[in-house]
Amino acid sequence: TTFEILEHTADTGFRVTASSFEELLSASAAGLASIVLDCDAVRPLETVEIAARGDDIESLTVNF
């Protein structure tokens, strides 16, 4: 499971590669976190459960 940051002049994005849908969501969360903060400077203190709903896999991914 990996993510790759995609640079663009007007925006930033990332591409995720995963072998399961659960890994896709986990890598997506890691990719987003790496864009908005310095992950090496953050120390996890608690675990938070995230819930999302969608009518199909695409909308579930976007809502997540």
PDB file of C-alpha atoms in Angstrom:
ATOM      1  CA  THR A   1       0.000   0.000   0.000  1.00  0.00           C
ATOM      2  CA  THR A   2       1.483   3.294  -1.065  1.00  0.00           C
ATOM      3  CA  PHE A   3       0.570   6.822  -1.934  1.00  0.00           C
ATOM      4  CA  GLU A   4       2.294   9.287  -4.244  1.00  0.00           C
ATOM      5  CA  ILE A   5       1.951  13.072  -3.990  1.00  0.00           C
ATOM      6  CA  LEU A   6       1.018  14.651  -7.338  1.00  0.00           C
ATOM      7  CA  GLU A   7       2.220  18.227  -7.736  1.00  0.00           C
ATOM      8  CA  HIS A   8       0.221  20.701  -9.790  1.00  0.00           C
ATOM      9  CA  THR A   9       0.556  24.469 -10.245  1.00  0.00           C
ATOM     10  CA  ALA A  10      -2.943  25.153  -8.890  1.00  0.00           C
ATOM     11  CA  ASP A  11      -3.573  22.227  -6.554  1.00  0.00           C
ATOM     12  CA  THR A  12      -2.112  19.182  -4.816  1.00  0.00           C
ATOM     13  CA  GLY A  13      -3.323  15.623  -5.042  1.00  0.00           C
ATOM     14  CA  PHE A  14      -2.211  12.090  -4.429  1.00  0.00           C
ATOM     15  CA  ARG A  15      -2.457   8.677  -6.091  1.00  0.00           C
ATOM     16  CA  VAL A  16      -3.018   5.572  -3.970  1.00  0.00           C
ATOM     17  CA  THR A  17      -2.103   1.962  -4.739  1.00  0.00           C
ATOM     18  CA  ALA A  18      -3.629  -0.726  -2.530  1.00  0.00           C
ATOM     19  CA  SER A  19      -4.592  -4.399  -2.652  1.00  0.00           C
ATOM     20  CA  SER A  20      -7.917  -4.000  -0.794  1.00  0.00           C
ATOM     21  CA  PHE A  21     -10.549  -1.343  -0.252  1.00  0.00           C
ATOM     22  CA  GLU A  22      -9.647  -1.080   3.441  1.00  0.00           C
ATOM     23  CA  GLU A  23      -5.993  -0.504   2.544  1.00  0.00           C
ATOM     24  CA  LEU A  24      -7.078   2.074  -0.045  1.00  0.00           C
ATOM     25  CA  LEU A  25      -8.892   4.092   2.621  1.00  0.00           C
ATOM     26  CA  SER A  26      -5.995   3.771   5.063  1.00  0.00           C
ATOM     27  CA  ALA A  27      -3.452   4.909   2.463  1.00  0.00           C
ATOM     28  CA  SER A  28      -5.789   7.745   1.418  1.00  0.00           C
ATOM     29  CA  ALA A  29      -5.914   8.974   5.006  1.00  0.00           C
ATOM     30  CA  ALA A  30      -2.111   8.784   5.224  1.00  0.00           C
ATOM     31  CA  GLY A  31      -1.753  10.667   1.924  1.00  0.00           C
ATOM     32  CA  LEU A  32      -4.094  13.436   3.018  1.00  0.00           C
ATOM     33  CA  ALA A  33      -2.378  13.711   6.397  1.00  0.00           C
ATOM     34  CA  SER A  34       1.022  14.035   4.711  1.00  0.00           C
ATOM     35  CA  ILE A  35      -0.284  16.986   2.692  1.00  0.00           C
ATOM     36  CA  VAL A  36      -1.766  18.932   5.607  1.00  0.00           C
ATOM     37  CA  LEU A  37       0.818  18.272   8.339  1.00  0.00           C
ATOM     38  CA  ASP A  38       4.337  17.107   9.077  1.00  0.00           C
ATOM     39  CA  CYS A  39       3.656  13.479  10.029  1.00  0.00           C
ATOM     40  CA  ASP A  40       7.151  13.083  11.522  1.00  0.00           C
ATOM     41  CA  ALA A  41       6.386  15.848  14.023  1.00  0.00           C
ATOM     42  CA  VAL A  42       3.098  14.319  15.192  1.00  0.00           C
ATOM     43  CA  ARG A  43       2.865  11.863  18.049  1.00  0.00           C
ATOM     44  CA  PRO A  44      -0.348   9.769  18.135  1.00  0.00           C
ATOM     45  CA  LEU A  45      -2.105  10.089  21.492  1.00  0.00           C
ATOM     46  CA  GLU A  46      -5.424   8.423  20.729  1.00  0.00           C
ATOM     47  CA  THR A  47      -7.293   6.415  18.118  1.00  0.00           C
ATOM     48  CA  VAL A  48     -10.420   7.851  16.523  1.00  0.00           C
ATOM     49  CA  GLU A  49     -12.918   5.767  14.567  1.00  0.00           C
ATOM     50  CA  ILE A  50     -14.096   7.266  11.280  1.00  0.00           C
ATOM     51  CA  ALA A  51     -17.454   6.351   9.737  1.00  0.00           C
ATOM     52  CA  ALA A  52     -18.656   7.143   6.214  1.00  0.00           C
ATOM     53  CA  ARG A  53     -21.606   6.136   4.060  1.00  0.00           C
ATOM     54  CA  GLY A  54     -22.100   5.924   0.325  1.00  0.00           C
ATOM     55  CA  ASP A  55     -24.436   4.299  -2.174  1.00  0.00           C
ATOM     56  CA  ASP A  56     -21.491   2.817  -4.086  1.00  0.00           C
ATOM     57  CA  ILE A  57     -17.741   2.378  -3.624  1.00  0.00           C
ATOM     58  CA  GLU A  58     -16.944   5.678  -5.362  1.00  0.00           C
ATOM     59  CA  SER A  59     -19.265   7.781  -3.195  1.00  0.00           C
ATOM     60  CA  LEU A  60     -18.122   5.938  -0.068  1.00  0.00           C
ATOM     61  CA  THR A  61     -14.504   6.772  -0.940  1.00  0.00           C
ATOM     62  CA  VAL A  62     -15.307  10.451  -1.544  1.00  0.00           C
ATOM     63  CA  ASN A  63     -17.367  10.697   1.660  1.00  0.00           C
ATOM     64  CA  PHE A  64     -14.581   9.051   3.624  1.00  0.00           C
TER      65      PHE A  64
END
